[in-house]
Short mmCIF file of N, CA and C in Angstrom, two decimals:
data_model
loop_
_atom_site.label_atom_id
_atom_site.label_comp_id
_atom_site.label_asym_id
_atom_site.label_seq_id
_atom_site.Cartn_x
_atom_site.Cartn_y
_atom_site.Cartn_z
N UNK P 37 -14.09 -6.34 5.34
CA UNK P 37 -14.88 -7.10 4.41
C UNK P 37 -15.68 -6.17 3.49
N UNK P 38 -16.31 -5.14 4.05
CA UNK P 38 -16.66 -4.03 3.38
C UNK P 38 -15.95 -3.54 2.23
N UNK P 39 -14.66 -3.18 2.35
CA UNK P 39 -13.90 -2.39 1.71
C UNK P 39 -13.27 -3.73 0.70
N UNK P 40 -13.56 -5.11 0.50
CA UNK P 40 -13.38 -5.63 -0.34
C UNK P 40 -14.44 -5.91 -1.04
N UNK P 41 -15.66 -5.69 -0.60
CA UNK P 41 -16.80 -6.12 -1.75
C UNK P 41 -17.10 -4.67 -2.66
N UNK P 42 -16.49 -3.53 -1.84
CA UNK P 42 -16.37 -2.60 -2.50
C UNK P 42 -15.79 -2.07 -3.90
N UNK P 43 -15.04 -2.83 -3.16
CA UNK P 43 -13.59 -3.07 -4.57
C UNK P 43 -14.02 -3.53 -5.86
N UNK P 44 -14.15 -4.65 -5.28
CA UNK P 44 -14.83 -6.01 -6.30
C UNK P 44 -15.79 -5.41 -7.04
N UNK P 45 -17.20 -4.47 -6.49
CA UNK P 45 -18.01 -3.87 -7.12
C UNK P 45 -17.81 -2.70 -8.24
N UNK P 46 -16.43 -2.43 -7.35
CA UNK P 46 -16.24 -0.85 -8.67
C UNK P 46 -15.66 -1.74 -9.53
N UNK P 47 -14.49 -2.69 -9.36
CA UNK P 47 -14.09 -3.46 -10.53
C UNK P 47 -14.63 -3.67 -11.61
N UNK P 48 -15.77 -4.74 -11.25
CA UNK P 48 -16.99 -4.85 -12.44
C UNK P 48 -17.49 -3.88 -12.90
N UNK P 49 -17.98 -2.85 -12.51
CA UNK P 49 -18.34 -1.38 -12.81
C UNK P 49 -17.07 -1.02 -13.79
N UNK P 50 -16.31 -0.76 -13.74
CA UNK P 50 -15.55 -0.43 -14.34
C UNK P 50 -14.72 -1.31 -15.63
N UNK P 51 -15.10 -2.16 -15.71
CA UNK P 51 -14.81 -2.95 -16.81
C UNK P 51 -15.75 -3.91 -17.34
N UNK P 52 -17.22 -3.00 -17.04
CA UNK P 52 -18.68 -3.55 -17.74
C UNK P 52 -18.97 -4.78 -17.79
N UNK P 53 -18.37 -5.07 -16.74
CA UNK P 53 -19.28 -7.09 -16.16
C UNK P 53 -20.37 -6.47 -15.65
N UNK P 54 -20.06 -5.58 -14.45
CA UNK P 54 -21.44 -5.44 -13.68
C UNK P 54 -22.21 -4.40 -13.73
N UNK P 55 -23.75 -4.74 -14.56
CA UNK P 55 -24.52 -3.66 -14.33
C UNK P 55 -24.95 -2.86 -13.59
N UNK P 56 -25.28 -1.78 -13.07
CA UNK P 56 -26.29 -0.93 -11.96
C UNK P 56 -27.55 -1.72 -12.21
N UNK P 57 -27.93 -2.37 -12.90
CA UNK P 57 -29.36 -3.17 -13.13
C UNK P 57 -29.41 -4.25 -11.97
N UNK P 58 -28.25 -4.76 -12.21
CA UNK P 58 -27.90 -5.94 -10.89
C UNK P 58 -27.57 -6.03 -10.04
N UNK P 59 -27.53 -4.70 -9.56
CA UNK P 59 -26.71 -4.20 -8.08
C UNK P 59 -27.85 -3.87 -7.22
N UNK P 60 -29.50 -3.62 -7.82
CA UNK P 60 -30.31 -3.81 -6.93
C UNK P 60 -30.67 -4.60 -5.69
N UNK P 61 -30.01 -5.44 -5.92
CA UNK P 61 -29.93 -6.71 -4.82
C UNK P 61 -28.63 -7.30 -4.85
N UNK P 62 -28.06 -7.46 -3.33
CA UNK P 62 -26.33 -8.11 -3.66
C UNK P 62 -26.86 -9.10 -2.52
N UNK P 63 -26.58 -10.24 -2.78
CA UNK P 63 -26.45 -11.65 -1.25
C UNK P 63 -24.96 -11.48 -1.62
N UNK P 64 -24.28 -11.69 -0.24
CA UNK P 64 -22.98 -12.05 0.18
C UNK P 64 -22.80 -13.59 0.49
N UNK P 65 -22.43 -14.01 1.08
CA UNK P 65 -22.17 -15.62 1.34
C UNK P 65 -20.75 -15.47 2.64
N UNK P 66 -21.07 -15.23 3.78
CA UNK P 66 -19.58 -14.90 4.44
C UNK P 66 -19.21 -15.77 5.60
N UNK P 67 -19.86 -17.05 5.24
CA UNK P 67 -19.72 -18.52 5.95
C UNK P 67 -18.47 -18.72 5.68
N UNK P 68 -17.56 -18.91 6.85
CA UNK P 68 -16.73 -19.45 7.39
C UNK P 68 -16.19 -20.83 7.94
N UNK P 69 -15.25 -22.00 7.03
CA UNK P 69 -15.57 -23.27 7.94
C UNK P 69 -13.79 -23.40 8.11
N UNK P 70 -13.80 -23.92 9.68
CA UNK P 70 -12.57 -24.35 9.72
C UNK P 70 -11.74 -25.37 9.16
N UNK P 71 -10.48 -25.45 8.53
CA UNK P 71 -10.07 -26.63 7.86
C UNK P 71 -8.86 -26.97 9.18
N UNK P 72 -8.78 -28.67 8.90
CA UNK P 72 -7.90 -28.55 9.96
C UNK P 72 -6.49 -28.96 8.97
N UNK P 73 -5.25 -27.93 9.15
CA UNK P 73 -4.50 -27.83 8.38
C UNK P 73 -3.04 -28.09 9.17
N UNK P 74 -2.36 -29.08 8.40
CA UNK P 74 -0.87 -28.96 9.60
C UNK P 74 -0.02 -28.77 8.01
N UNK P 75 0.88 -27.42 8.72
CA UNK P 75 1.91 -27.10 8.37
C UNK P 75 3.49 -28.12 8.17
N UNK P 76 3.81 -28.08 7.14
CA UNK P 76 5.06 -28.95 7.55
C UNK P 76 6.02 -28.39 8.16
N UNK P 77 6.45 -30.02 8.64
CA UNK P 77 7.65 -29.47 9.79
C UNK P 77 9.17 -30.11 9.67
N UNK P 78 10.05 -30.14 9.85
CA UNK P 78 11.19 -31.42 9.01
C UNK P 78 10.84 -32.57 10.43
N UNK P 79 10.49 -32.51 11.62
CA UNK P 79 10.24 -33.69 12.06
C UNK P 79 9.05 -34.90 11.11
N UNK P 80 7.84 -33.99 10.38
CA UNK P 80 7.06 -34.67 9.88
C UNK P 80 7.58 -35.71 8.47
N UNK P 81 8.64 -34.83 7.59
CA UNK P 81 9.29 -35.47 6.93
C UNK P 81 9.72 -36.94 7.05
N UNK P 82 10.34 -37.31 8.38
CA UNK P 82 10.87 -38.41 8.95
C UNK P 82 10.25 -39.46 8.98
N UNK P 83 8.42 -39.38 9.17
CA UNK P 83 7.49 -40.21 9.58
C UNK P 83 7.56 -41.09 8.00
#
């Protein structure tokens, strides 16, 4: 997770979205919710 906000940070850095002015403070958000997800199946087709 590190090594993607990392990323993300030089990104902007590097194509002048993101200032060093605004990097004084970073909140993350790394809430997690389960979805309940069903895959199809060819039995489900049938229904």
């Amino acid at each position: 997770m590190e090594w993607l906000l990392t990323k993300t940070i030089e990104a902007g850095r590097a194509s002048d979205t993101v200032k060093d002015k605004s990097l004084e403070r970073v909140s993350v958000d790394t809430t997690v919710m389960e979805k309940n997800i069903a895959h199809p199946t060819d039995a489900r087709l049938y229904e």
